[in-house]
CSV table of C-alpha atoms (C1' of nucleotides) in Angstrom, one decimal:
chain,number,residue,atom,x,y,z
A,288,MET,CA,0.0,0.0,0.0
A,289,THR,CA,1.3,3.4,-0.9
A,290,ILE,CA,0.1,5.7,1.7
A,291,HIS,CA,1.1,9.4,1.6
A,292,PRO,CA,1.2,11.1,4.9
A,293,LEU,CA,-1.0,14.1,5.4
A,294,SER,CA,1.8,16.5,4.6
A,295,ALA,CA,2.4,15.0,1.3
A,296,ASP,CA,-1.2,15.4,0.2
A,297,PHE,CA,-1.1,19.0,1.3
A,298,ALA,CA,2.1,19.6,-0.5
A,299,ALA,CA,0.7,18.1,-3.7
A,300,PHE,CA,-2.2,20.4,-3.5
A,301,ALA,CA,-0.3,23.5,-2.5
A,302,PHE,CA,1.8,23.0,-5.5
A,303,THR,CA,-1.2,23.7,-7.6
A,304,ALA,CA,-2.3,26.8,-5.8
A,305,ALA,CA,-0.8,29.0,-8.4
A,306,ASP,CA,-3.2,27.5,-10.9
A,307,PHE,CA,-6.1,29.1,-9.2
A,308,ARG,CA,-6.9,32.3,-11.1
A,309,GLY,CA,-8.8,34.3,-8.6
A,310,HIS,CA,-10.3,31.1,-7.1
A,311,ILE,CA,-9.6,31.6,-3.5
A,312,PRO,CA,-10.2,28.4,-1.5
A,313,GLN,CA,-13.2,28.8,0.7
A,314,PRO,CA,-12.7,28.8,4.5
A,315,ALA,CA,-13.5,25.3,5.8
A,316,SER,CA,-17.1,24.5,6.5
A,317,CYS,CA,-18.0,22.6,9.6
A,318,PHE,CA,-20.1,19.4,9.4
A,319,SER,CA,-21.5,17.7,12.5
A,320,ALA,CA,-21.6,13.9,12.9
A,321,GLY,CA,-23.6,12.3,10.2
A,322,ALA,CA,-24.1,15.4,8.2
A,323,GLU,CA,-24.4,14.9,4.4
A,324,ILE,CA,-21.7,16.5,2.3
A,325,TYR,CA,-23.2,15.5,-1.0
A,326,ALA,CA,-25.7,12.9,-2.2
A,327,GLN,CA,-25.9,10.5,-5.0
A,328,GLY,CA,-27.4,12.1,-8.1
A,329,GLU,CA,-26.4,15.7,-7.1
A,330,LYS,CA,-24.5,17.8,-9.5
A,331,ALA,CA,-20.8,17.5,-8.9
A,332,ASP,CA,-19.0,20.8,-9.5
A,333,CYS,CA,-16.4,21.0,-6.8
A,334,LEU,CA,-14.0,19.0,-4.8
A,335,TYR,CA,-13.6,18.6,-1.1
A,336,GLN,CA,-10.6,18.5,1.2
A,337,VAL,CA,-10.8,17.2,4.7
A,338,GLU,CA,-9.3,19.7,7.2
A,339,PHE,CA,-10.0,17.6,10.4
A,340,GLY,CA,-12.3,14.7,11.2
A,341,ALA,CA,-13.2,12.0,8.7
A,342,VAL,CA,-15.6,11.3,5.9
A,343,ARG,CA,-17.3,8.2,4.6
A,344,VAL,CA,-18.2,7.8,0.9
A,345,TYR,CA,-20.8,5.1,0.3
A,346,ARG,CA,-23.5,3.7,-1.8
A,347,LEU,CA,-26.8,2.0,-0.9
A,348,LEU,CA,-28.7,-0.9,-2.4
A,349,ALA,CA,-32.4,-0.8,-2.7
A,350,ASP,CA,-32.9,-3.0,0.4
A,351,GLY,CA,-30.6,-0.9,2.6
A,352,ARG,CA,-27.3,-2.7,2.3
A,353,ARG,CA,-24.5,-0.2,2.4
A,354,GLN,CA,-21.0,-0.3,1.0
A,355,ILE,CA,-18.5,2.3,2.1
A,356,ALA,CA,-16.2,2.8,-0.8
A,357,ALA,CA,-13.7,4.9,1.0
A,358,PHE,CA,-12.9,6.8,4.2
A,359,HIS,CA,-11.1,10.1,3.9
A,360,MET,CA,-8.9,11.5,6.6
A,361,ALA,CA,-7.3,14.9,7.2
A,362,GLY,CA,-5.6,16.3,4.1
A,363,GLU,CA,-7.2,14.0,1.6
A,364,VAL,CA,-9.2,15.3,-1.4
A,365,PHE,CA,-12.3,13.5,-2.6
A,366,GLY,CA,-15.4,14.1,-4.7
A,367,PHE,CA,-14.0,13.1,-8.1
A,368,GLU,CA,-16.7,12.2,-10.6
A,369,THR,CA,-16.8,11.4,-14.3
A,370,ASP,CA,-19.9,13.1,-15.7
A,371,GLY,CA,-20.6,16.0,-13.4
A,372,THR,CA,-22.9,13.9,-11.2
A,373,HIS,CA,-22.2,12.3,-7.8
A,374,HIS,CA,-22.5,8.5,-7.9
A,375,PHE,CA,-22.1,8.2,-4.2
A,376,PHE,CA,-23.1,9.7,-0.9
A,377,ALA,CA,-20.5,11.5,1.3
A,378,GLU,CA,-21.1,12.1,5.0
A,379,ALA,CA,-19.1,13.5,7.9
A,380,ILE,CA,-18.3,10.7,10.4
A,381,GLY,CA,-17.8,12.9,13.4
A,382,ALA,CA,-17.4,16.7,13.6
A,383,THR,CA,-15.5,17.4,10.4
A,384,GLY,CA,-14.0,20.4,8.7
A,385,ILE,CA,-14.2,20.5,5.0
A,386,ARG,CA,-12.6,22.9,2.6
A,387,ILE,CA,-14.7,23.2,-0.6
A,388,LEU,CA,-12.7,23.7,-3.7
A,389,ARG,CA,-14.5,25.2,-6.6
A,390,LEU,CA,-12.6,24.1,-9.7
A,391,PRO,CA,-13.1,24.5,-13.4
A,392,ALA,CA,-14.0,21.1,-14.7
A,393,ALA,CA,-11.3,21.4,-17.4
A,394,GLY,CA,-8.5,23.8,-16.8
A,395,ASP,CA,-4.9,24.1,-15.9
A,396,VAL,CA,-5.6,23.1,-12.4
A,397,SER,CA,-7.0,19.8,-13.4
A,398,ARG,CA,-3.5,18.5,-14.3
A,399,ALA,CA,-2.5,18.8,-10.7
A,400,LEU,CA,-5.5,16.8,-9.7
A,401,LEU,CA,-4.5,13.7,-11.6
A,402,PRO,CA,-2.2,12.4,-8.9
A,403,LEU,CA,-4.9,12.9,-6.3
A,404,ALA,CA,-7.4,11.1,-8.4
A,405,LEU,CA,-4.9,8.3,-9.1
A,406,GLN,CA,-4.3,7.9,-5.4
A,407,SER,CA,-8.1,7.2,-4.9
A,408,LEU,CA,-8.0,4.9,-7.9
A,409,VAL,CA,-5.1,2.8,-6.5
A,410,ARG,CA,-6.7,2.7,-3.1
A,411,ALA,CA,-10.0,1.5,-4.5
A,412,GLN,CA,-8.3,-1.1,-6.6
A,413,GLU,CA,-6.4,-2.4,-3.6
A,414,HIS,CA,-9.6,-2.6,-1.6
A,415,LEU,CA,-11.1,-4.7,-4.4
A,416,LEU,CA,-8.5,-7.4,-3.5
A,417,VAL,CA,-9.6,-7.2,0.2
A,418,LEU,CA,-13.3,-7.5,-0.6
A,419,GLY,CA,-13.0,-10.1,-3.3
A,420,ARG,CA,-10.4,-12.5,-1.9
A,421,GLN,CA,-9.7,-12.0,1.8
A,422,HIS,CA,-11.4,-13.6,4.8
A,423,ALA,CA,-12.7,-11.6,7.7
A,424,PRO,CA,-9.6,-11.7,9.9
A,425,GLU,CA,-7.4,-10.6,6.9
A,426,ARG,CA,-9.8,-7.8,6.1
A,427,VAL,CA,-9.8,-6.5,9.6
A,428,ALA,CA,-6.0,-6.8,9.8
A,429,ALA,CA,-5.6,-4.9,6.6
A,430,PHE,CA,-8.0,-2.2,7.8
A,431,LEU,CA,-6.1,-1.7,11.1
A,432,LEU,CA,-2.7,-1.4,9.3
A,433,ASP,CA,-4.2,1.0,6.8
A,434,MET,CA,-5.6,3.2,9.6
A,435,ALA,CA,-2.4,3.1,11.6
A,436,GLU,CA,-0.3,4.2,8.6
A,437,ARG,CA,-2.7,6.9,7.6
A,438,GLN,CA,-2.5,8.4,11.1
A,439,GLY,CA,1.3,8.5,11.3
A,440,GLY,CA,2.2,4.9,12.0
A,441,ASP,CA,2.1,5.2,15.8
A,442,ASN,CA,1.3,2.2,17.9
A,443,ARG,CA,-1.8,4.0,19.2
A,444,PHE,CA,-4.5,5.7,17.2
A,445,ASP,CA,-8.2,6.5,17.2
A,446,LEU,CA,-10.8,5.0,15.0
A,447,PRO,CA,-13.0,7.9,14.0
A,448,MET,CA,-15.7,5.4,12.8
A,449,SER,CA,-18.1,3.0,14.4
A,450,ARG,CA,-18.1,-0.8,14.1
A,451,MET,CA,-21.0,-0.5,11.7
A,452,ASP,CA,-18.9,1.8,9.4
A,453,ILE,CA,-16.0,-0.6,9.6
A,454,ALA,CA,-18.3,-3.5,8.7
A,455,ASP,CA,-19.8,-1.7,5.8
A,456,TYR,CA,-16.3,-0.8,4.5
A,457,LEU,CA,-15.0,-4.3,4.8
A,458,GLY,CA,-18.2,-6.0,3.5
A,459,LEU,CA,-18.8,-7.8,6.8
A,460,THR,CA,-21.4,-7.5,9.6
A,461,ILE,CA,-20.8,-5.7,12.9
A,462,GLU,CA,-20.9,-9.0,14.7
A,463,THR,CA,-18.1,-10.5,12.6
A,464,VAL,CA,-16.0,-7.3,13.0
A,465,SER,CA,-16.5,-7.5,16.7
A,466,ARG,CA,-15.6,-11.2,16.9
A,467,VAL,CA,-12.4,-10.6,15.0
A,468,PHE,CA,-11.4,-7.7,17.3
A,469,THR,CA,-12.0,-10.0,20.3
A,470,LYS,CA,-9.8,-12.7,18.7
A,471,LEU,CA,-7.0,-10.1,18.1
A,472,LYS,CA,-7.2,-9.0,21.7
A,473,GLU,CA,-7.1,-12.6,23.0
A,474,LYS,CA,-4.1,-13.3,20.9
A,475,GLY,CA,-2.3,-10.2,22.2
A,476,VAL,CA,-2.1,-8.6,18.7
A,477,ILE,CA,-3.9,-5.5,19.7
A,478,ARG,CA,-5.2,-3.7,22.9
A,479,LEU,CA,-8.2,-1.5,23.1
A,480,ALA,CA,-7.6,1.5,25.4
A,481,SER,CA,-11.3,2.3,24.7
A,482,LEU,CA,-13.7,1.1,22.0
A,483,ARG,CA,-12.4,3.6,19.5
A,484,CYS,CA,-8.7,3.7,20.6
A,485,VAL,CA,-6.6,0.9,19.2
A,486,GLU,CA,-3.0,0.0,20.2
A,487,ILE,CA,-1.2,-2.3,17.9
A,488,VAL,CA,1.1,-4.6,20.0
A,489,ARG,CA,2.3,-7.1,17.5
A,490,TRP,CA,2.7,-5.4,14.1
A,491,HIS,CA,4.3,-8.4,12.6
A,492,ALA,CA,1.3,-10.7,13.5
A,493,LEU,CA,-1.1,-8.2,11.9
A,494,ARG,CA,1.1,-7.9,8.7
A,495,GLU,CA,1.2,-11.7,8.4
A,496,MET,CA,-2.6,-11.9,8.8
A,497,SER,CA,-3.3,-9.4,6.1
A,498,GLU,CA,-0.7,-11.1,3.8
B,21,MET,CA,-23.2,2.6,-14.4
B,22,THR,CA,-21.9,5.2,-16.8
B,23,ILE,CA,-20.5,3.3,-19.7
B,24,HIS,CA,-19.0,5.3,-22.6
B,25,PRO,CA,-19.1,3.6,-25.9
B,26,LEU,CA,-15.8,3.0,-27.7
B,27,SER,CA,-16.2,6.1,-29.8
B,28,ALA,CA,-16.5,8.4,-26.8
B,29,ASP,CA,-13.3,7.2,-25.3
B,30,PHE,CA,-11.5,7.6,-28.6
B,31,ALA,CA,-12.9,11.1,-29.0
B,32,ALA,CA,-11.8,12.0,-25.5
B,33,PHE,CA,-8.4,10.9,-26.3
B,34,ALA,CA,-8.2,12.4,-29.8
B,35,PHE,CA,-9.0,15.7,-28.3
B,36,THR,CA,-5.7,15.6,-26.6
B,37,ALA,CA,-3.6,14.6,-29.6
B,38,ALA,CA,-2.5,18.2,-30.1
B,39,ASP,CA,-0.8,18.0,-26.8
B,40,PHE,CA,1.6,15.4,-28.0
B,41,ARG,CA,4.8,17.4,-28.9
B,42,GLY,CA,6.4,15.0,-31.3
B,43,HIS,CA,5.1,12.0,-29.4
B,44,ILE,CA,3.6,10.0,-32.2
B,45,PRO,CA,1.5,7.1,-30.8
B,46,GLN,CA,3.2,3.8,-31.6
B,47,PRO,CA,1.5,1.4,-33.9
B,48,ALA,CA,-0.4,-1.2,-31.9
B,49,SER,CA,1.6,-4.1,-30.6
B,50,CYS,CA,0.1,-7.6,-30.7
B,51,PHE,CA,-0.2,-9.8,-27.6
B,52,SER,CA,-1.2,-13.4,-27.7
B,53,ALA,CA,-3.5,-15.1,-25.2
B,54,GLY,CA,-2.0,-14.9,-21.7
B,55,ALA,CA,0.9,-12.6,-22.7
B,56,GLU,CA,2.0,-10.2,-19.9
B,57,ILE,CA,1.6,-6.5,-20.7
B,58,TYR,CA,3.2,-5.3,-17.5
B,59,ALA,CA,4.0,-6.8,-14.1
B,60,GLN,CA,3.5,-5.6,-10.5
B,61,GLY,CA,6.6,-3.8,-9.4
B,62,GLU,CA,7.7,-2.7,-12.9
B,63,LYS,CA,8.4,0.9,-13.7
B,64,ALA,CA,5.2,2.6,-15.1
B,65,ASP,CA,6.1,5.2,-17.7
B,66,CYS,CA,3.4,4.8,-20.3
B,67,LEU,CA,-0.3,4.1,-20.7
B,68,TYR,CA,-2.0,1.5,-22.9
B,69,GLN,CA,-5.0,1.6,-25.1
B,70,VAL,CA,-6.8,-1.5,-26.2
B,71,GLU,CA,-7.3,-1.6,-30.0
B,72,PHE,CA,-9.0,-5.1,-30.1
B,73,GLY,CA,-9.3,-8.0,-27.8
B,74,ALA,CA,-9.4,-7.6,-24.0
B,75,VAL,CA,-7.1,-7.2,-21.0
B,76,ARG,CA,-7.3,-8.3,-17.4
B,77,VAL,CA,-5.6,-6.3,-14.6
B,78,TYR,CA,-5.1,-8.3,-11.4
B,79,ARG,CA,-3.3,-8.8,-8.2
B,80,LEU,CA,-2.2,-12.0,-6.5
B,81,LEU,CA,-2.0,-13.0,-2.8
B,82,ALA,CA,0.9,-15.0,-1.5
B,83,ASP,CA,-1.1,-18.3,-1.6
B,84,GLY,CA,-2.2,-17.8,-5.2
B,85,ARG,CA,-5.6,-16.2,-4.7
B,86,ARG,CA,-6.2,-13.8,-7.6
B,87,GLN,CA,-8.4,-10.7,-7.8
B,88,ILE,CA,-9.1,-9.2,-11.2
B,89,ALA,CA,-9.5,-5.5,-10.6
B,90,ALA,CA,-10.7,-4.7,-14.0
B,91,PHE,CA,-11.3,-5.9,-17.6
B,92,HIS,CA,-10.4,-3.5,-20.4
B,93,MET,CA,-12.1,-3.7,-23.7
B,94,ALA,CA,-11.5,-2.1,-27.1
B,95,GLY,CA,-11.0,1.7,-26.8
B,96,GLU,CA,-10.3,1.8,-23.1
B,97,VAL,CA,-7.1,3.3,-21.7
B,98,PHE,CA,-5.4,1.6,-18.7
B,99,GLY,CA,-2.1,1.5,-16.8
B,100,PHE,CA,-2.6,4.5,-14.5
B,101,GLU,CA,-0.3,4.5,-11.4
B,102,THR,CA,0.5,6.8,-8.6
B,103,ASP,CA,4.2,6.6,-8.0
B,104,GLY,CA,5.7,5.4,-11.3
B,105,THR,CA,5.4,1.8,-10.3
B,106,HIS,CA,2.8,-0.8,-11.4
B,107,HIS,CA,0.8,-2.1,-8.5
B,108,PHE,CA,-0.9,-4.8,-10.6
B,109,PHE,CA,-0.3,-7.2,-13.4
B,110,ALA,CA,-1.9,-6.8,-16.8
B,111,GLU,CA,-2.3,-9.6,-19.3
B,112,ALA,CA,-4.0,-10.0,-22.7
B,113,ILE,CA,-6.9,-12.4,-22.4
B,114,GLY,CA,-7.0,-13.5,-26.0
B,115,ALA,CA,-5.2,-12.2,-29.0
B,116,THR,CA,-5.1,-8.4,-28.3
B,117,GLY,CA,-3.8,-5.3,-29.9
B,118,ILE,CA,-2.4,-2.7,-27.6
B,119,ARG,CA,-1.4,0.9,-28.5
B,120,ILE,CA,1.3,2.0,-26.2
B,121,LEU,CA,1.2,5.7,-25.3
B,122,ARG,CA,4.4,7.2,-24.0
B,123,LEU,CA,3.4,10.2,-22.0
B,124,PRO,CA,5.2,12.7,-19.9
B,125,ALA,CA,4.3,12.0,-16.3
B,126,ALA,CA,3.4,15.7,-15.7
B,127,GLY,CA,2.6,17.7,-18.8
B,128,ASP,CA,-0.2,19.4,-20.6
B,129,VAL,CA,-1.4,16.1,-21.9
B,130,SER,CA,-2.1,14.8,-18.4
B,131,ARG,CA,-5.1,17.1,-18.0
B,132,ALA,CA,-6.8,15.2,-20.7
B,133,LEU,CA,-6.1,12.0,-18.9
B,134,LEU,CA,-8.1,13.0,-15.9
B,135,PRO,CA,-11.5,11.9,-17.4
B,136,LEU,CA,-10.0,8.6,-18.3
B,137,ALA,CA,-8.6,8.0,-14.9
B,138,LEU,CA,-11.8,9.0,-13.3
B,139,GLN,CA,-13.7,6.6,-15.4
B,140,SER,CA,-11.5,3.8,-14.0
B,141,LEU,CA,-12.0,5.2,-10.5
B,142,VAL,CA,-15.8,5.2,-10.7
B,143,ARG,CA,-15.8,1.7,-12.2
B,144,ALA,CA,-13.6,0.4,-9.4
B,145,GLN,CA,-15.7,2.1,-6.7
B,146,GLU,CA,-18.9,0.6,-8.2
B,147,HIS,CA,-17.3,-2.8,-8.3
B,148,LEU,CA,-16.6,-2.4,-4.6
B,149,LEU,CA,-20.3,-2.4,-4.0
B,150,VAL,CA,-20.6,-5.7,-5.9
B,151,LEU,CA,-17.8,-7.4,-4.1
B,152,GLY,CA,-18.7,-6.1,-0.7
B,153,ARG,CA,-22.4,-6.4,-0.6
B,154,GLN,CA,-23.9,-8.5,-3.4
B,155,HIS,CA,-24.6,-12.2,-3.4
B,156,ALA,CA,-23.4,-14.5,-6.2
B,157,PRO,CA,-26.5,-14.2,-8.4
B,158,GLU,CA,-26.5,-10.4,-8.1
B,159,ARG,CA,-22.8,-10.3,-9.0
B,160,VAL,CA,-23.2,-12.4,-12.1
B,161,ALA,CA,-26.2,-10.5,-13.2
B,162,ALA,CA,-24.3,-7.2,-12.8
B,163,PHE,CA,-21.4,-8.6,-14.7
B,164,LEU,CA,-23.5,-9.8,-17.7
B,165,LEU,CA,-25.3,-6.4,-17.9
B,166,ASP,CA,-21.9,-4.6,-17.8
B,167,MET,CA,-20.5,-6.8,-20.5
B,168,ALA,CA,-23.6,-6.4,-22.7
B,169,GLU,CA,-23.5,-2.6,-22.3
B,170,ARG,CA,-19.8,-2.4,-23.1
B,171,GLN,CA,-20.2,-4.3,-26.3
B,172,GLY,CA,-23.0,-2.2,-27.7
B,173,GLY,CA,-26.1,-3.3,-25.8
B,174,ASP,CA,-27.1,-6.1,-28.2
B,175,ASN,CA,-28.9,-9.2,-27.0
B,176,ARG,CA,-26.0,-11.4,-28.0
B,177,PHE,CA,-22.4,-10.9,-27.2
B,178,ASP,CA,-19.2,-12.8,-26.7
B,179,LEU,CA,-17.4,-13.1,-23.4
B,180,PRO,CA,-13.7,-12.8,-24.1
B,181,MET,CA,-12.7,-14.4,-20.8
B,182,SER,CA,-13.0,-17.8,-19.2
B,183,ARG,CA,-15.2,-18.8,-16.2
B,184,MET,CA,-12.0,-18.6,-14.1
B,185,ASP,CA,-11.5,-15.0,-15.1
B,186,ILE,CA,-15.1,-14.2,-14.3
B,187,ALA,CA,-14.9,-15.9,-10.9
B,188,ASP,CA,-11.7,-14.0,-10.1
B,189,TYR,CA,-13.3,-10.7,-11.1
B,190,LEU,CA,-16.5,-11.3,-9.1
B,191,GLY,CA,-14.7,-12.7,-6.0
B,192,LEU,CA,-16.3,-16.2,-6.5
B,193,THR,CA,-15.2,-19.7,-7.5
B,194,ILE,CA,-15.7,-21.1,-11.0
B,195,GLU,CA,-18.1,-23.6,-9.6
B,196,THR,CA,-20.3,-20.9,-8.2
B,197,VAL,CA,-20.2,-18.9,-11.4
B,198,SER,CA,-21.1,-22.0,-13.3
B,199,ARG,CA,-24.0,-22.8,-11.0
B,200,VAL,CA,-25.4,-19.3,-11.4
B,201,PHE,CA,-25.2,-19.5,-15.2
B,202,THR,CA,-27.1,-22.8,-15.1
B,203,LYS,CA,-29.8,-21.2,-12.9
B,204,LEU,CA,-30.1,-18.3,-15.3
B,205,LYS,CA,-30.5,-20.7,-18.2
B,206,GLU,CA,-33.1,-22.7,-16.4
B,207,LYS,CA,-35.1,-19.6,-15.6
B,208,GLY,CA,-34.9,-18.5,-19.3
B,209,VAL,CA,-33.1,-15.3,-18.4
B,210,ILE,CA,-30.1,-16.1,-20.7
B,211,ARG,CA,-29.2,-18.6,-23.4
B,212,LEU,CA,-25.7,-19.8,-24.3
B,213,ALA,CA,-25.1,-20.1,-28.0
B,214,SER,CA,-21.8,-21.5,-27.0
B,215,LEU,CA,-19.8,-21.4,-23.8
B,216,ARG,CA,-18.5,-17.9,-24.5
B,217,CYS,CA,-21.5,-16.5,-26.4
B,218,VAL,CA,-24.3,-15.2,-24.2
B,219,GLU,CA,-27.7,-14.1,-25.3
B,220,ILE,CA,-29.8,-12.1,-22.9
B,221,VAL,CA,-33.4,-13.1,-23.2
B,222,ARG,CA,-35.0,-11.3,-20.2
B,223,TRP,CA,-33.2,-8.1,-19.6
B,224,HIS,CA,-35.7,-7.0,-17.0
B,225,ALA,CA,-35.1,-10.1,-14.9
B,226,LEU,CA,-31.3,-9.5,-15.0
B,227,ARG,CA,-31.7,-5.9,-14.0
B,228,GLU,CA,-33.9,-6.8,-11.1
B,229,MET,CA,-31.4,-9.4,-9.9
B,230,SER,CA,-28.5,-7.0,-10.0
B,231,GLU,CA,-30.6,-4.3,-8.2
C,181,DC,C1',-26.8,8.4,38.0
C,182,DG,C1',-29.8,6.6,34.4
C,183,DC,C1',-30.8,5.8,29.9
C,184,DA,C1',-30.0,5.1,24.9
C,185,DT,C1',-26.7,3.6,21.9
C,186,DT,C1',-23.1,0.8,20.7
C,187,DC,C1',-20.7,-3.2,21.2
C,188,DT,C1',-20.1,-8.1,22.4
C,189,DT,C1',-21.4,-12.8,22.9
C,190,DG,C1',-24.0,-17.0,21.9
C,191,DA,C1',-26.9,-20.3,19.1
C,192,DT,C1',-28.4,-21.4,14.6
C,193,DA,C1',-28.9,-21.2,9.6
C,194,DG,C1',-27.5,-20.3,4.9
C,195,DT,C1',-24.5,-19.1,1.2
C,196,DA,C1',-20.6,-20.1,-1.1
C,197,DG,C1',-16.1,-22.9,-0.9
C,198,DT,C1',-13.8,-27.3,-1.4
C,199,DC,C1',-13.0,-31.7,-3.2
C,200,DA,C1',-14.1,-35.0,-6.6
C,201,DA,C1',-15.8,-36.8,-10.8
C,202,DA,C1',-18.5,-36.6,-15.0
C,203,DA,C1',-19.7,-34.1,-19.2
C,204,DC,C1',-18.7,-31.1,-22.7
C,205,DC,C1',-16.3,-28.5,-26.1
C,206,DG,C1',-12.8,-27.3,-29.4
C,207,DG,C1',-9.0,-28.4,-31.9
C,208,DT,C1',-6.0,-32.0,-34.2
C,209,DG,C1',-4.9,-35.7,-36.9
C,210,DG,C1',-6.1,-40.0,-39.0
D,286,DC,C1',-15.8,-36.9,-41.7
D,287,DC,C1',-15.1,-38.7,-37.6
D,288,DA,C1',-12.5,-40.3,-33.5
D,289,DC,C1',-9.5,-38.8,-30.1
D,290,DC,C1',-7.3,-35.8,-26.5
D,291,DG,C1',-6.6,-32.0,-23.2
D,292,DG,C1',-8.5,-28.5,-21.0
D,293,DT,C1',-12.6,-26.2,-19.5
D,294,DT,C1',-17.1,-26.4,-17.6
D,295,DT,C1',-20.7,-28.5,-15.2
D,296,DT,C1',-22.7,-31.2,-11.5
D,297,DG,C1',-22.8,-33.4,-6.9
D,298,DA,C1',-21.8,-34.2,-1.9
D,299,DC,C1',-20.0,-32.2,1.9
D,300,DT,C1',-17.7,-28.5,4.7
D,301,DA,C1',-16.8,-24.1,6.5
D,302,DC,C1',-17.2,-19.3,7.0
D,303,DT,C1',-20.0,-15.7,7.9
D,304,DA,C1',-24.8,-13.9,8.4
D,305,DT,C1',-28.8,-13.8,11.1
D,306,DC,C1',-31.4,-13.6,15.1
D,307,DA,C1',-31.5,-12.8,20.0
D,308,DA,C1',-29.8,-11.5,24.5
D,309,DG,C1',-26.8,-9.4,27.4
D,310,DA,C1',-22.8,-6.1,28.6
D,311,DA,C1',-20.4,-2.0,28.3
D,312,DT,C1',-19.9,2.7,27.0
D,313,DG,C1',-20.6,7.4,27.2
D,314,DC,C1',-23.6,11.3,27.3
D,315,DG,C1',-27.2,14.3,29.4
DNA sequence: CGCATTCTTGATAGTAGTCAAAACCGGTGG
DNA sequence: CCACCGGTTTTGACTACTATCAAGAATGCG
């Protein structure tokens, strides 16, 4: 997995600031937990950058099944679409600051967006492997490693999202996610300081699990 | 699903031809069935456009499990990467013509690539829903509809890939794929003129299945 | 402190995977 | 033209993983 730390994303974007001709980035808007950022079917004419907090991007099936396609953390840019229409929903997970970027659909600035879009593409494609071919313990292990890396690689980090969100991201049920967490605790691979605060004790074991 | 016909992709690309400064697109290379186009870990310094035939882009786990992240058909451009390195393998499925596009990593031409990259992104994200939340019959139904649309929307079309490829794309086994095909035949939803030639009889039933 | 929500645990059921073998197809050569 | 052969596909019997349903425990917020 190629994970760029927050600073790298910011740098990538800052690099393109000169391309804005009079387009001053808006001050960040604040979204409270569960607030909708955009909905499927809406017109897509801008991009979004997370300042703080976290975002879930998802789709629903007719019977209510939900698949979270991506989580976006501080620094990341999301909201890319092909035909000017959003194909997904985006919601703030907790209290979240979002900088809205009004961009010309096709302009000089768009060339700087390619790397950001490609990062989303690679992330999505790697997640296909997880959903298509990995078992529950492998999925959870991959998820924890990904979260740890995206938050600086420390042993301890907070999960901004609920077990339900994790389940819907990993294509599992909350019960299965919970059982895997329990197994990982029993095996001494992780510790939970609180429900949302994970400490990775045995990195090697996690890496082996996720293959 | 937003599927652009072949001509649209070509048009999108042709639009950027002026951006090539002396970079004349190579004549198409020919790959035979199973030939490797690029491998995971290789340097990625060009893009690829399918002229005829079809391509599978996939990744392997240590124990041999394979996930096909995407199929690419005539007209489509693939090979996008983030850090100059291929994260996946690409192979010709049958005899396939590929036009190799040598592109500057960051240049004027890259802004025209954004729509193509975003198409791959949206396709991948929609496939996440299939792998994460749909059952076997829904996956196969979605796959057949996608293939039909990408080949012009006729009732009859050829599958360029084997059952094994379909299984590895849908996150299933060949046995399960085969059983679903049999069920669809029994219910009169599809007919198989030959193993690789599908005729969709009841579109509506397929659409309902795939939700 | 009490309540609502979220999370965990347990029992059972169902979908898809695994293993094994038979049928089928497509190409080759007699 | 037909028989043969190798690989692919289909079918069947059984297993296993995860979902579902149902309580119960813990968390955290007012």
